[in-house]
CSV table of C-alpha atoms and ligand atoms in Angstrom, one decimal:
chain,number,residue,atom,x,y,z
Z,1,UNK,CA,14.1,-19.0,-22.1
Z,2,UNK,CA,16.2,-21.3,-19.9
Z,3,UNK,CA,14.3,-22.3,-16.8
Z,4,UNK,CA,15.0,-20.8,-13.4
Z,5,UNK,CA,16.8,-23.2,-11.2
Z,6,UNK,CA,15.4,-23.0,-7.7
Z,7,UNK,CA,16.5,-23.8,-4.1
Z,8,UNK,CA,13.6,-23.6,-1.7
Z,9,UNK,CA,14.8,-23.1,1.9
Z,10,UNK,CA,12.0,-24.3,4.2
Z,11,UNK,CA,10.1,-26.2,1.5
Z,12,UNK,CA,8.0,-28.1,4.1
Z,13,UNK,CA,6.5,-24.9,5.6
Z,14,UNK,CA,3.5,-22.8,4.6
Z,15,UNK,CA,5.5,-20.6,2.1
Z,16,UNK,CA,7.5,-23.6,0.8
Z,17,UNK,CA,4.4,-25.5,0.0
Z,18,UNK,CA,2.8,-22.5,-1.8
Z,19,UNK,CA,6.0,-22.0,-3.8
Z,20,UNK,CA,6.0,-25.6,-5.0
Z,21,UNK,CA,2.3,-25.2,-6.0
Z,22,UNK,CA,3.4,-22.3,-8.3
Z,23,UNK,CA,6.3,-24.4,-9.6
Z,24,UNK,CA,4.0,-27.3,-10.4
Z,25,UNK,CA,1.9,-24.9,-12.6
Z,26,UNK,CA,4.9,-23.9,-14.7
Z,27,UNK,CA,7.1,-27.0,-15.0
Z,28,UNK,CA,8.8,-25.5,-18.2
Z,29,UNK,CA,9.8,-22.4,-16.4
Z,30,UNK,CA,11.1,-23.7,-13.0
Z,31,UNK,CA,13.4,-26.5,-12.1
Z,32,UNK,CA,14.0,-27.5,-8.4
Z,33,UNK,CA,17.6,-27.9,-7.4
Z,34,UNK,CA,17.3,-28.3,-3.6
Z,35,UNK,CA,14.5,-28.6,-1.0
Z,36,UNK,CA,15.1,-28.2,2.7
Z,37,UNK,CA,13.2,-29.0,5.9
Z,38,UNK,CA,13.7,-29.7,9.6
Z,39,UNK,CA,11.1,-31.9,11.3
Z,40,UNK,CA,8.6,-32.9,8.6
Z,41,UNK,CA,10.5,-35.7,6.9
Z,42,UNK,CA,7.5,-37.4,5.4
Z,43,UNK,CA,6.5,-34.2,3.7
Z,44,UNK,CA,10.1,-33.6,2.5
Z,45,UNK,CA,10.2,-37.2,1.1
Z,46,UNK,CA,7.0,-36.7,-0.8
Z,47,UNK,CA,8.2,-33.4,-2.2
Z,48,UNK,CA,11.4,-35.0,-3.4
Z,49,UNK,CA,9.4,-37.7,-5.2
Z,50,UNK,CA,7.2,-35.0,-6.9
Z,51,UNK,CA,9.9,-32.5,-7.8
Z,52,UNK,CA,13.1,-34.7,-8.1
Z,53,UNK,CA,15.5,-32.1,-6.7
Z,54,UNK,CA,19.3,-32.8,-6.9
Z,55,UNK,CA,19.5,-32.3,-3.1
Z,56,UNK,CA,17.4,-32.4,0.1
Z,57,UNK,CA,18.8,-30.8,3.2
Z,58,UNK,CA,17.8,-31.5,6.8
Z,59,UNK,CA,19.3,-30.3,10.1
Z,60,UNK,CA,21.2,-33.3,11.5
Z,61,UNK,CA,22.7,-36.7,10.8
Z,62,UNK,CA,19.9,-38.6,12.4
Z,63,UNK,CA,17.2,-37.0,10.2
Z,64,UNK,CA,19.5,-37.3,7.1
Z,65,UNK,CA,19.8,-41.1,7.6
Z,66,UNK,CA,16.1,-41.6,8.0
Z,67,UNK,CA,15.3,-39.5,4.9
Z,68,UNK,CA,18.1,-41.1,2.9
Z,69,UNK,CA,16.8,-44.6,3.6
Z,70,UNK,CA,13.2,-43.7,2.8
Z,71,UNK,CA,14.1,-42.0,-0.5
Z,72,UNK,CA,16.3,-44.9,-1.5
Z,73,UNK,CA,13.4,-47.3,-0.9
Z,74,UNK,CA,11.2,-45.1,-3.1
Z,75,UNK,CA,13.7,-45.2,-5.9
Z,76,UNK,CA,14.6,-41.5,-5.7
Z,77,UNK,CA,18.0,-40.2,-6.8
Z,78,UNK,CA,17.9,-37.1,-4.6
Z,79,UNK,CA,21.0,-36.8,-2.4
Z,80,UNK,CA,20.5,-36.0,1.3
Z,81,UNK,CA,22.8,-33.5,3.0
Z,82,UNK,CA,22.6,-32.0,6.5
Z,83,UNK,CA,23.6,-29.0,8.6
Z,84,UNK,CA,24.0,-25.3,8.2
Z,85,UNK,CA,27.0,-25.5,5.8
Z,86,UNK,CA,24.8,-27.6,3.5
Z,87,UNK,CA,22.0,-25.0,3.6
Z,88,UNK,CA,24.5,-22.3,2.6
Z,89,UNK,CA,25.9,-24.6,-0.1
Z,90,UNK,CA,22.6,-25.2,-1.8
Z,91,UNK,CA,21.7,-21.5,-1.5
Z,92,UNK,CA,24.8,-20.4,-3.3
Z,93,UNK,CA,25.6,-23.3,-5.8
Z,94,UNK,CA,26.6,-21.9,-9.2
Z,95,UNK,CA,23.8,-23.6,-11.1
Z,96,UNK,CA,21.1,-22.0,-8.9
Z,97,UNK,CA,19.4,-18.8,-10.2
Z,98,UNK,CA,16.8,-18.2,-7.5
Z,99,UNK,CA,16.5,-18.9,-3.8
Z,100,UNK,CA,13.2,-18.9,-1.9
Z,101,UNK,CA,14.2,-17.9,1.7
Z,102,UNK,CA,11.4,-19.4,3.7
Z,103,UNK,CA,13.0,-20.9,6.8
Z,104,UNK,CA,11.3,-19.4,9.9
Z,105,UNK,CA,13.2,-17.3,12.4
Z,106,UNK,CA,16.8,-16.3,12.8
Z,107,UNK,CA,17.8,-19.8,11.7
Z,108,UNK,CA,17.1,-18.6,8.1
Z,109,UNK,CA,19.6,-15.7,8.2
Z,110,UNK,CA,22.9,-17.4,7.2
Z,111,UNK,CA,21.7,-19.3,4.2
Z,112,UNK,CA,19.7,-16.3,3.0
Z,113,UNK,CA,22.9,-14.2,3.3
Z,114,UNK,CA,24.8,-16.9,1.4
Z,115,UNK,CA,22.3,-16.6,-1.5
Z,116,UNK,CA,22.7,-12.8,-1.5
Z,117,UNK,CA,26.5,-13.1,-1.5
Z,118,UNK,CA,26.3,-15.4,-4.4
Z,119,UNK,CA,24.4,-12.8,-6.4
Z,120,UNK,CA,21.2,-14.8,-6.7
Z,121,UNK,CA,17.6,-13.7,-7.2
Z,122,UNK,CA,16.6,-13.8,-3.5
Z,123,UNK,CA,12.9,-14.3,-2.9
Z,124,UNK,CA,12.7,-13.1,0.7
Z,125,UNK,CA,10.0,-14.4,2.9
Z,126,UNK,CA,12.2,-14.7,6.0
Z,127,UNK,CA,11.7,-11.2,7.4
Z,128,UNK,CA,13.8,-12.1,10.5
Z,129,UNK,CA,17.0,-11.8,8.3
Z,130,UNK,CA,16.3,-8.0,7.9
Z,131,UNK,CA,15.2,-7.6,11.5
Z,132,UNK,CA,18.4,-9.2,12.7
Z,133,UNK,CA,20.9,-7.8,10.2
Z,134,UNK,CA,19.1,-5.3,8.0
Z,135,UNK,CA,21.9,-2.9,7.2
Z,136,UNK,CA,24.5,-5.7,6.7
Z,137,UNK,CA,22.1,-7.8,4.5
Z,138,UNK,CA,21.2,-4.8,2.3
Z,139,UNK,CA,24.9,-3.9,1.9
Z,140,UNK,CA,25.7,-7.4,0.7
Z,141,UNK,CA,22.7,-7.4,-1.7
Z,142,UNK,CA,24.1,-4.2,-3.3
Z,143,UNK,CA,27.8,-5.2,-3.2
Z,144,UNK,CA,27.2,-8.7,-4.7
Z,145,UNK,CA,24.6,-7.7,-7.3
Z,146,UNK,CA,21.8,-9.9,-5.9
Z,147,UNK,CA,18.2,-9.2,-7.0
Z,148,UNK,CA,16.0,-8.9,-3.9
Z,149,UNK,CA,12.3,-9.6,-4.3
Z,150,UNK,CA,10.1,-9.2,-1.2
Z,151,UNK,CA,7.7,-12.1,-0.7
Z,152,UNK,CA,6.0,-10.8,2.5
Z,153,UNK,CA,2.6,-9.7,1.0
Z,154,UNK,CA,2.8,-6.1,2.3
Z,155,UNK,CA,6.3,-5.6,1.0
Z,156,UNK,CA,5.5,-7.3,-2.3
Z,157,UNK,CA,2.6,-4.9,-2.6
Z,158,UNK,CA,4.8,-1.9,-1.9
Z,159,UNK,CA,7.4,-3.1,-4.3
Z,160,UNK,CA,4.8,-3.4,-7.1
Z,161,UNK,CA,3.6,0.2,-6.7
Z,162,UNK,CA,7.0,1.9,-6.3
Z,163,UNK,CA,8.7,3.5,-9.4
Z,164,UNK,CA,10.7,0.7,-11.1
Z,165,UNK,CA,14.0,2.5,-10.8
Z,166,UNK,CA,13.5,3.0,-7.1
Z,167,UNK,CA,12.4,-0.5,-6.2
Z,168,UNK,CA,15.4,-1.9,-8.1
Z,169,UNK,CA,17.9,0.4,-6.5
Z,170,UNK,CA,16.4,1.9,-3.3
Z,171,UNK,CA,19.8,2.9,-2.0
Z,172,UNK,CA,20.7,5.0,-5.0
Z,173,UNK,CA,18.4,7.8,-3.8
Z,174,UNK,CA,15.8,8.4,-1.1
Z,175,UNK,CA,12.0,8.0,-1.0
Z,176,UNK,CA,11.6,11.8,-1.1
Z,177,UNK,CA,13.8,12.2,-4.1
Z,178,UNK,CA,11.8,9.4,-5.9
Z,179,UNK,CA,8.7,11.5,-5.3
Z,180,UNK,CA,7.3,9.5,-2.4
Z,181,UNK,CA,5.9,10.8,0.9
Z,182,UNK,CA,5.3,7.6,2.9
Z,183,UNK,CA,4.6,3.9,3.0
Z,184,UNK,CA,1.2,2.8,4.3
Z,185,UNK,CA,1.6,-0.7,5.7
Z,186,UNK,CA,-1.7,-2.5,6.2
Z,187,UNK,CA,-2.3,-5.0,9.0
Z,188,UNK,CA,-5.3,-7.3,9.5
Z,189,UNK,CA,-5.3,-6.8,13.3
Z,190,UNK,CA,-5.4,-10.6,13.7
Z,191,UNK,CA,-7.8,-12.7,15.8
Z,192,UNK,CA,-7.8,-10.4,18.9
Z,193,UNK,CA,-8.5,-7.0,17.2
Z,194,UNK,CA,-11.9,-6.7,19.0
Z,195,UNK,CA,-11.5,-9.1,21.9
Z,196,UNK,CA,-12.0,-7.5,25.3
Z,197,UNK,CA,-8.7,-6.5,26.8
Z,198,UNK,CA,-9.3,-8.1,30.2
Z,199,UNK,CA,-9.6,-11.6,28.7
Z,200,UNK,CA,-6.2,-11.5,26.9
Z,201,UNK,CA,-4.6,-13.4,29.8
Z,202,UNK,CA,-6.8,-16.4,29.0
Z,203,UNK,CA,-5.9,-16.6,25.3
Z,204,UNK,CA,-4.8,-20.1,24.2
Z,205,UNK,CA,-2.2,-21.0,21.5
Z,206,UNK,CA,-5.0,-22.5,19.4
Z,207,UNK,CA,-6.9,-19.2,19.5
Z,208,UNK,CA,-3.8,-17.2,18.7
Z,209,UNK,CA,-2.8,-19.3,15.6
Z,210,UNK,CA,-6.3,-19.1,14.1
Z,211,UNK,CA,-5.9,-16.2,11.8
Z,212,UNK,CA,-9.1,-14.7,10.4
Z,213,UNK,CA,-7.7,-14.2,6.8
Z,214,UNK,CA,-4.4,-16.0,6.2
Z,215,UNK,CA,-3.2,-19.5,6.6
Z,216,UNK,CA,0.4,-19.5,7.9
Z,217,UNK,CA,3.0,-21.2,10.0
Z,218,UNK,CA,2.5,-21.2,13.8
Z,219,UNK,CA,5.2,-18.6,14.7
Z,220,UNK,CA,4.1,-16.0,12.3
Z,221,UNK,CA,0.5,-16.6,13.2
Z,222,UNK,CA,1.2,-15.8,16.9
Z,223,UNK,CA,3.2,-12.7,15.7
Z,224,UNK,CA,0.1,-11.6,13.7
Z,225,UNK,CA,-2.1,-12.0,16.8
Z,226,UNK,CA,0.3,-9.8,18.9
Z,227,UNK,CA,1.0,-7.5,15.9
Z,228,UNK,CA,4.7,-8.2,16.5
Z,229,UNK,CA,4.5,-9.4,12.9
Z,230,UNK,CA,3.6,-5.8,11.8
Z,231,UNK,CA,6.4,-4.5,14.0
Z,232,UNK,CA,8.9,-6.9,12.3
Z,233,UNK,CA,7.4,-5.7,8.9
Z,234,UNK,CA,8.0,-2.0,9.8
Z,235,UNK,CA,11.6,-2.9,10.4
Z,236,UNK,CA,11.6,-5.0,7.2
Z,237,UNK,CA,10.2,-2.0,5.2
Z,238,UNK,CA,12.8,0.3,6.7
Z,239,UNK,CA,15.6,-1.8,5.2
Z,240,UNK,CA,14.0,-3.0,1.9
Z,241,UNK,CA,12.9,0.5,0.9
Z,242,UNK,CA,15.5,2.7,2.5
Z,243,UNK,CA,12.7,4.4,4.5
Z,244,UNK,CA,13.0,6.5,7.6
Z,245,UNK,CA,10.9,5.1,10.5
Z,246,UNK,CA,8.8,8.3,10.3
Z,247,UNK,CA,8.0,7.5,6.7
Z,248,UNK,CA,6.2,4.3,7.6
Z,249,UNK,CA,2.6,4.3,8.9
Z,250,UNK,CA,0.6,1.3,10.0
Z,251,UNK,CA,-3.1,1.0,9.2
Z,252,UNK,CA,-5.4,-1.8,10.5
Z,253,UNK,CA,-7.4,-3.1,7.6
Z,254,UNK,CA,-9.4,-6.1,8.7
Z,255,UNK,CA,-10.4,-7.4,5.2
Z,256,UNK,CA,-6.7,-8.0,4.2
Z,257,UNK,CA,-7.5,-7.1,0.6
Z,258,UNK,CA,-5.4,-4.0,0.2
Z,259,UNK,CA,-2.0,-5.5,0.8
Z,260,UNK,CA,-0.3,-2.1,1.3
Z,261,UNK,CA,0.0,1.3,-0.3
Z,262,UNK,CA,2.4,4.2,-1.0
Z,263,UNK,CA,1.7,7.8,-1.0
Z,264,UNK,CA,3.4,10.1,-3.5
Z,265,UNK,CA,4.3,13.7,-2.9
Z,266,UNK,CA,1.4,14.9,-5.1
Z,267,UNK,CA,-1.1,13.1,-2.8
Z,268,UNK,CA,-1.7,10.1,-5.1
Z,269,UNK,CA,-2.0,6.9,-3.1
Z,270,UNK,CA,-1.2,3.6,-5.0
Z,271,UNK,CA,-2.2,0.2,-3.7
Z,272,UNK,CA,-2.0,-3.4,-4.6
Z,273,UNK,CA,-5.1,-5.5,-4.0
Z,274,UNK,CA,-5.7,-9.2,-4.1
Z,275,UNK,CA,-7.1,-12.2,-2.4
Z,276,UNK,CA,-5.1,-13.1,0.8
Z,277,UNK,CA,-3.1,-16.0,-0.8
Z,278,UNK,CA,0.7,-16.0,-0.7
Z,279,UNK,CA,0.9,-17.6,-4.1
Z,280,UNK,CA,0.3,-14.1,-5.6
Z,281,UNK,CA,3.5,-12.5,-4.2
Z,282,UNK,CA,5.4,-15.8,-4.7
Z,283,UNK,CA,4.5,-16.0,-8.4
Z,284,UNK,CA,5.3,-12.3,-8.8
Z,285,UNK,CA,8.8,-12.8,-7.3
Z,286,UNK,CA,9.4,-15.9,-9.2
Z,287,UNK,CA,8.6,-14.5,-12.6
Z,288,UNK,CA,9.6,-10.8,-12.1
Z,289,UNK,CA,9.3,-8.7,-14.2
Z,290,UNK,CA,6.9,-10.9,-16.1
Z,291,UNK,CA,3.6,-12.1,-14.7
Z,292,UNK,CA,2.4,-15.7,-14.5
Z,293,UNK,CA,-0.7,-17.5,-13.3
Z,294,UNK,CA,-0.5,-18.1,-9.6
Z,295,UNK,CA,-3.5,-20.4,-9.3
Z,296,UNK,CA,-5.4,-17.8,-7.2
Z,297,UNK,CA,-9.0,-17.0,-8.2
Z,298,UNK,CA,-10.0,-13.5,-9.2
Z,299,UNK,CA,-10.7,-11.1,-6.4
Z,300,UNK,CA,-14.5,-10.7,-6.0
Z,301,UNK,CA,-14.9,-7.1,-4.8
Z,302,UNK,CA,-18.7,-7.5,-4.6
Z,303,UNK,CA,-18.4,-10.2,-2.0
Z,304,UNK,CA,-15.7,-8.2,-0.1
Z,305,UNK,CA,-18.2,-5.4,-0.1
Z,306,UNK,CA,-16.3,-2.8,1.9
Z,307,UNK,CA,-12.7,-1.9,2.8
Z,308,UNK,CA,-12.2,-0.6,6.4
Z,309,UNK,CA,-9.2,1.2,7.9
Z,310,UNK,CA,-8.5,2.0,11.5
Z,311,UNK,CA,-5.5,3.2,13.6
Z,312,UNK,CA,-3.6,0.5,15.5
Z,313,UNK,CA,-4.3,0.5,19.3
Z,314,UNK,CA,-0.9,0.4,21.0
Z,315,UNK,CA,-2.4,-0.5,24.4
Z,316,UNK,CA,-3.9,-3.6,22.8
Z,317,UNK,CA,-0.8,-4.3,20.8
Z,318,UNK,CA,2.3,-3.4,22.9
Z,319,UNK,CA,4.5,-5.6,20.7
Z,320,UNK,CA,4.0,-3.1,17.9
Z,321,UNK,CA,5.2,-0.3,20.1
Z,322,UNK,CA,8.2,-2.3,21.2
Z,323,UNK,CA,9.2,-2.9,17.6
Z,324,UNK,CA,9.0,0.9,16.8
Z,325,UNK,CA,11.1,1.6,20.0
Z,326,UNK,CA,13.7,-1.0,18.9
Z,327,UNK,CA,13.9,0.5,15.4
Z,328,UNK,CA,14.3,4.0,16.8
Z,329,UNK,CA,17.0,2.8,19.3
Z,330,UNK,CA,19.0,1.4,16.4
Z,331,UNK,CA,22.2,-0.7,16.8
Z,332,UNK,CA,21.5,-4.3,17.8
Z,333,UNK,CA,18.1,-3.5,19.4
Z,334,UNK,CA,16.1,-5.1,16.6
Z,335,UNK,CA,18.2,-8.2,16.8
Z,336,UNK,CA,17.5,-8.4,20.5
Z,337,UNK,CA,13.8,-7.8,19.9
Z,338,UNK,CA,13.7,-10.6,17.3
Z,339,UNK,CA,15.5,-13.1,19.5
Z,340,UNK,CA,13.4,-12.3,22.6
Z,341,UNK,CA,10.2,-12.6,20.5
Z,342,UNK,CA,11.3,-16.0,19.2
Z,343,UNK,CA,11.8,-17.3,22.7
Z,344,UNK,CA,8.6,-15.7,24.0
Z,345,UNK,CA,6.5,-17.2,21.2
Z,346,UNK,CA,8.0,-20.7,21.6
Z,347,UNK,CA,7.3,-20.5,25.3
Z,348,UNK,CA,3.7,-19.4,24.7
Z,349,UNK,CA,3.1,-22.2,22.2
Z,350,UNK,CA,4.8,-25.0,24.1
Z,351,UNK,CA,5.5,-24.1,27.7
Z,352,UNK,CA,2.5,-22.3,29.2
Z,353,UNK,CA,3.7,-18.7,29.1
Z,354,UNK,CA,0.6,-16.6,29.1
Z,355,UNK,CA,-0.2,-14.3,26.2
Z,356,UNK,CA,0.5,-11.0,28.0
Z,357,UNK,CA,3.9,-12.6,29.0
Z,358,UNK,CA,5.1,-12.2,25.4
Z,359,UNK,CA,5.4,-8.4,25.4
Z,360,UNK,CA,6.5,-8.4,29.1
Z,361,UNK,CA,9.4,-10.8,28.3
Z,362,UNK,CA,10.5,-8.8,25.3
Z,363,UNK,CA,10.3,-5.4,27.1
Z,364,UNK,CA,12.4,-6.8,30.0
Z,365,UNK,CA,15.0,-8.3,27.7
Z,366,UNK,CA,15.3,-5.2,25.6
Z,367,UNK,CA,15.9,-3.2,28.8
Z,368,UNK,CA,18.5,-5.8,30.0
Z,369,UNK,CA,20.5,-5.8,26.8
Z,370,UNK,CA,20.6,-2.1,26.1
Z,371,UNK,CA,24.2,-0.9,26.1
Z,372,UNK,CA,25.6,-4.5,26.1
Z,373,UNK,CA,25.3,-5.2,22.4
Z,374,UNK,CA,26.8,-4.0,19.2
Z,375,UNK,CA,25.8,-4.1,15.5
Z,376,UNK,CA,29.0,-3.4,13.7
Z,377,UNK,CA,29.5,-7.0,12.3
Z,378,UNK,CA,27.6,-10.2,11.8
Z,379,UNK,CA,29.4,-11.7,14.7
Z,380,UNK,CA,28.4,-8.8,17.0
Z,381,UNK,CA,24.8,-9.2,15.9
Z,382,UNK,CA,24.9,-13.0,16.5
Z,383,UNK,CA,26.3,-12.3,19.9
Z,384,UNK,CA,23.4,-9.9,20.6
Z,385,UNK,CA,21.0,-12.7,19.4
Z,386,UNK,CA,22.6,-15.2,21.8
Z,387,UNK,CA,22.7,-12.8,24.8
Z,388,UNK,CA,19.0,-11.9,24.2
Z,389,UNK,CA,18.0,-15.6,24.2
Z,390,UNK,CA,20.0,-16.2,27.4
Z,391,UNK,CA,18.2,-13.3,29.1
Z,392,UNK,CA,14.9,-14.4,27.8
Z,393,UNK,CA,15.4,-17.9,29.2
Z,394,UNK,CA,16.5,-16.5,32.5
Z,395,UNK,CA,13.3,-14.3,32.6
Z,396,UNK,CA,11.2,-17.5,32.0
Z,397,UNK,CA,13.1,-19.4,34.7
Z,398,UNK,CA,12.4,-16.6,37.2
Z,399,UNK,CA,8.7,-16.5,36.2
Z,400,UNK,CA,8.2,-20.3,36.8
V,501,LIG,P1,6.5,-22.6,8.7
V,501,LIG,O1,6.7,-22.7,10.2
V,501,LIG,O2,5.3,-23.0,8.1
V,501,LIG,O3,7.7,-23.2,7.9
V,501,LIG,C1,9.1,-23.0,8.3
V,501,LIG,C2,10.0,-23.8,7.5
V,501,LIG,O4,11.4,-23.7,8.1
V,501,LIG,C3,9.7,-25.3,7.5
V,501,LIG,O5,10.2,-25.8,6.3
V,501,LIG,C4,10.6,-25.8,8.6
V,501,LIG,O6,10.9,-27.2,8.5
V,501,LIG,C5,11.8,-25.0,8.5
V,501,LIG,N1,12.6,-24.8,9.7
V,501,LIG,C6,12.1,-24.6,10.9
V,501,LIG,N2,13.1,-24.4,11.8
V,501,LIG,C7,14.3,-24.6,11.1
V,501,LIG,C8,15.6,-24.5,11.5
V,501,LIG,N3,16.0,-24.3,12.7
V,501,LIG,N4,16.6,-24.7,10.5
V,501,LIG,C9,16.2,-24.9,9.2
V,501,LIG,N5,14.9,-25.0,8.8
V,501,LIG,C10,13.9,-24.8,9.8
V,501,LIG,O7,6.7,-21.0,8.4
V,501,LIG,P2,6.1,-20.1,7.3
V,501,LIG,O8,6.2,-20.8,6.0
V,501,LIG,O9,4.8,-19.6,7.7
V,501,LIG,O10,7.1,-18.8,7.3
V,501,LIG,C11,8.4,-18.9,6.8
V,501,LIG,C12,9.0,-17.5,6.8
V,501,LIG,O11,8.2,-16.7,5.9
V,501,LIG,C13,8.9,-16.8,8.1
V,501,LIG,O12,10.1,-16.1,8.3
V,501,LIG,C14,7.7,-15.9,8.0
V,501,LIG,O13,7.8,-14.8,8.8
V,501,LIG,C15,7.7,-15.6,6.6
V,501,LIG,N6,6.4,-15.2,6.0
V,501,LIG,C16,5.4,-16.2,6.0
V,501,LIG,C17,4.2,-15.9,5.5
V,501,LIG,C18,3.1,-16.9,5.4
V,501,LIG,O14,2.0,-16.6,4.9
V,501,LIG,N7,3.3,-18.1,6.0
V,501,LIG,C19,3.8,-14.5,5.1
V,501,LIG,C20,5.0,-13.6,5.1
V,501,LIG,C21,6.2,-14.0,5.6
V,501,LIG,P3,9.8,-28.4,9.1
V,501,LIG,O15,8.5,-27.9,8.9
V,501,LIG,O16,10.2,-29.6,8.3
V,501,LIG,O17,10.1,-28.5,10.6
V,502,LIG,MG1,3.1,-9.9,5.9
């Protein structure tokens, strides 16, 4: 079989590095066409030497010049491009067969959309694309014949246990008609699941990014602590699986071994289990429908010992409630939620916003933007994103 030709958007991040780890295990099956990064130029340089892509893409001219000079000095033939148009170009080039969408945040949306429009196999880690523009993105996937493979571990688990016909064409019927009752999305509960509520105002960024089970980028780690990550994943599941909001339930499962489940109408519940290592869903997406070695050790259920489940506490995790509210509100509300969350998390990590300030900011911006945003085109959604960021910065300016 001809090898898959891969573009990895966000190769210097946590998902990008795990993807390259899987590629390195199967050099005959995968060839790297392009790698992209933003700030970690040393890492991108080293990745280019190891995987010899045709292109490396960075954000601006300055970074491109630095990387170009370093690669030349190392004898690399990789060509360096920059800017959003270049990201879209390497995501849609004719020779590319698969695109790993692993840029963090709304910045990942346009190149991911470009990959879908070019009919690629899209390995979707960037959940923000679906939160920002779920309906539009799914319409383009269907219209352009792209193959969408969820990489987020929960959605990958759900994908694995859905009937094949349904997972490959979820908009050709409904969950009900495919014999399903609901999706059971598991959540670890993050580092603050049992922390006393009256100490949450003292939470530091270092504590928030220290996830008990998963090693991930900083933004998604804070989202996991606040459970906004699960909220974004509920929205992601709604679009990926053509599910109604009431067909999606969240279960806190602290061991992170059951990656998610579906319940069929006959009462059967099917789950996918595994070690909490993103190389499993990445390898699944890369080789689908075949299976390949991901490099992950066997799951030792004896050392796991027990699997616990509890209901999420919405007083402890107001971000989860806000995400459900935004999904129910419809329109551009989830785009507003996503943008406000990105500003809030960045302010928490870098500018001293306290941890309870994250949901406070998001709730205020959602209220502010209601009735002022539309979702009927990509431009309207991008306007909603911009408006929400402006309102979020104004909220921060008032706070300080
Ligand atoms: P990281 O922060 O580790 O990596 C993000 C990547 O995006 C890096 O390559 C970074 O470059 C690049 N990047 C950052 N900002 C921009 C920008 N404005 N334009 C272009 N590129 C940019 O994130 P993760 O790998 O953890 O997550 C990536 C995506 O996958 C997120 O959407 C996340 O929600 C999702 N995801 C991640 C999981 C995980 O286990 N990590 C699990 C499930 C989903 P550089 O580092 O060079 O600055
Ligand atoms: Mg997840």
